[in-house]
Amino acid sequence: MEITFPPTFLWGSATAAHQVEGGNVYNDNWVLEHVPGSPFVESSGDACDHYHRYRDDIALLADLGFTLYRFSLEWSRIEPEEGEFSLAQLDHYRRMLATCHEHGLTPMVTFHHFTSPRWLAASGGWEAKDTPEKFARFCERAMAHLGDLMPLACTLNEVNIGPLISARAGAEMGFTRTEPWFEAAARRAGSDASRFTPFLYADAEHGRATILAAHRRAVEAIKAGPGRCEVGLTLAMQDIQAGPGGEEMAARMRRELLNVYLEGARGDDFIGVQTYSRQRFGPDGPLGPEEGVELTQMGYEFWPEALEATIRYASAATGLPVIVTENGVATDDDTRRIAYVERALRGVAACLHDGIDVRGYTYWSALDNFEWSLGYRPTFGLIAVDRRTQERTVKPSAPWLGHIARAQGF
Ligand code: BGC
C-alpha cells in the first residue's frame, strides 16, 4: 500500500436532516422553497425519505466499510412550537443513534444544519440576541435524551456560510433579504423581512455574534449532558487564493471569512473542516474559475488540493485536532468523484505525515439529496436515489472508498 492512515482514523459519509428527510412544514426552509419567485428551483418534497429508510441506509453504509455516519437533528421536528418538545421525535433520533451503534458506525450528530424552526426564524432567528439561549435549551433537551449514545457532535454546521455566500455570489444567487419573494416568505412565516432570519440569510456582523454565542452556549449544554461527547463546530473552508493583484483582498477575506470563526472554536475538542474547492480573489472581489480548469456541477473549480490547504490552515490557526466533516464533489461522472477523492486523500495523508492531527475523513454526501436552492440537480452522493421509487443504487465510488476505509489506505 502506497498510502496508509492511522488505525483509529475514522471514515465517514454525511447527510443533513432536511436534505434527506424533506417535507417539513415546521422549518423555515420549507417556506423559502414554496413562495413564488424564490431562488429555490424546487421543493425538497420527500427528499430521500431517510426519515423512514434510515435503517437500510445506515446498514448499507456499514456494509460498504464506513466507520462514521454524520447526520443532523431537525430542531423543528423536536421543538415544532417554542418550548414544546416532542419525545416521539427525540425517540426517532435515538433509534438512528442506536442503529449506528448496532452496525459499528460511530455517529456524529450535528445539532443545526442550516434549517431552523419556523418560529425561531420568524422571531429574529440568527440575528436575535436570545437565539443562543433558545439553541442551548434545545441542545440541553436533546442531550438529556440522546447524550449517552452520542460520542461526537457538531453544534452548528458552517458557522460562516452567510458571509461566505455574500462574498461569493450573494446577489446573483438571489440570496438577499430585500427581494419581494423574501418579503412574501417572511409574511408566510408570520414575520416581516426585517425580522425573518433563516441561518443562510444572517447578516455578517449581527449573525456572527449570534452564531458564535450560540456555539459557545451549545458546547456548554452538550458537555453538561450524559456521556462523554467530543464537540466542535464546522466551517465552510475554501482555499482562498490571490489572483493577480489580489493579495490584500485575499488576506482580508481570510480574516473575515475564516479567522474570526476559527477563533470562535477556541477550547473545543476538534475543528470540523468542510472543503469543496478553492476561491481566488482579485483586487475588487471574487474571481471566476480560471480558464481551462474543469468545473463541477456546482460551477466550482474541480480542485481537490483545497482540502490539504484548508486542513493545514485550520490546524495552524486553532491548534485543534481536525476532522474533515465534509469533502466531496457534485458530478454525474463517478470516475471523476473517485479521482477527486483520491487526490483529496493524498492531501490528508500529507498532513498526517507532517504530524497534523487529522482524525477522520467524511465524504459529502452519502446519498444524492436536496442541494438547497439548486434542488436535486447536483449529485454529490456515493449512492444514487431514484426520485420516484426511492430505490438506492450504489455508485462505484462507494465500495471504492469503503475498501480504502477497511484497508486504512490505498
Ligand atoms: C453544506 C451541505 C451542502 C454541501 C454541498 C455544504 O455547504 O454543509 O449542506 O449540501 O456543502 O454544497
PDB file of C-alpha atoms and ligand atoms in Angstrom, residues 19 113-114 157-158 161 274 276 298 300 326 364 371-372 380, ligand 1:
ATOM      1  CA  GLN A  19     -31.675  17.394   2.726  1.00  0.00           C
ATOM      2  CA  HIS A 113     -27.542  22.098   9.775  1.00  0.00           C
ATOM      3  CA  PHE A 114     -28.955  25.228   8.111  1.00  0.00           C
ATOM      4  CA  ASN A 157     -22.842  23.451  10.506  1.00  0.00           C
ATOM      5  CA  GLU A 158     -20.757  26.026   8.671  1.00  0.00           C
ATOM      6  CA  ILE A 161     -21.799  30.252   5.485  1.00  0.00           C
ATOM      7  CA  GLN A 274     -15.540  21.338   5.143  1.00  0.00           C
ATOM      8  CA  TYR A 276     -15.025  21.698  -1.799  1.00  0.00           C
ATOM      9  CA  MET A 298     -21.898  23.412  -8.763  1.00  0.00           C
ATOM     10  CA  TYR A 300     -16.855  25.249  -8.699  1.00  0.00           C
ATOM     11  CA  GLU A 326     -17.373  17.340   4.623  1.00  0.00           C
ATOM     12  CA  TRP A 364     -20.349  14.606   1.391  1.00  0.00           C
ATOM     13  CA  GLU A 371     -28.941  20.578  -2.629  1.00  0.00           C
ATOM     14  CA  TRP A 372     -30.750  23.613  -1.174  1.00  0.00           C
ATOM     15  CA  PHE A 380     -22.813  14.618  -4.626  1.00  0.00           C
TER      16      PHE A 380
HETATM   17  C1  BGC B   1     -23.297  22.021   3.285  1.00  0.00           C
HETATM   18  C2  BGC B   1     -24.186  20.959   2.685  1.00  0.00           C
HETATM   19  C3  BGC B   1     -24.210  21.103   1.173  1.00  0.00           C
HETATM   20  C4  BGC B   1     -22.788  20.938   0.656  1.00  0.00           C
HETATM   21  C5  BGC B   1     -22.650  20.948  -0.854  1.00  0.00           C
HETATM   22  C6  BGC B   1     -22.074  22.372   2.489  1.00  0.00           C
HETATM   23  O1  BGC B   1     -22.015  23.741   2.392  1.00  0.00           O
HETATM   24  O2  BGC B   1     -22.983  21.719   4.611  1.00  0.00           O
HETATM   25  O3  BGC B   1     -25.447  21.054   3.259  1.00  0.00           O
HETATM   26  O4  BGC B   1     -25.081  20.197   0.576  1.00  0.00           O
HETATM   27  O5  BGC B   1     -21.988  21.964   1.176  1.00  0.00           O
HETATM   28  O6  BGC B   1     -22.930  22.172  -1.414  1.00  0.00           O
END
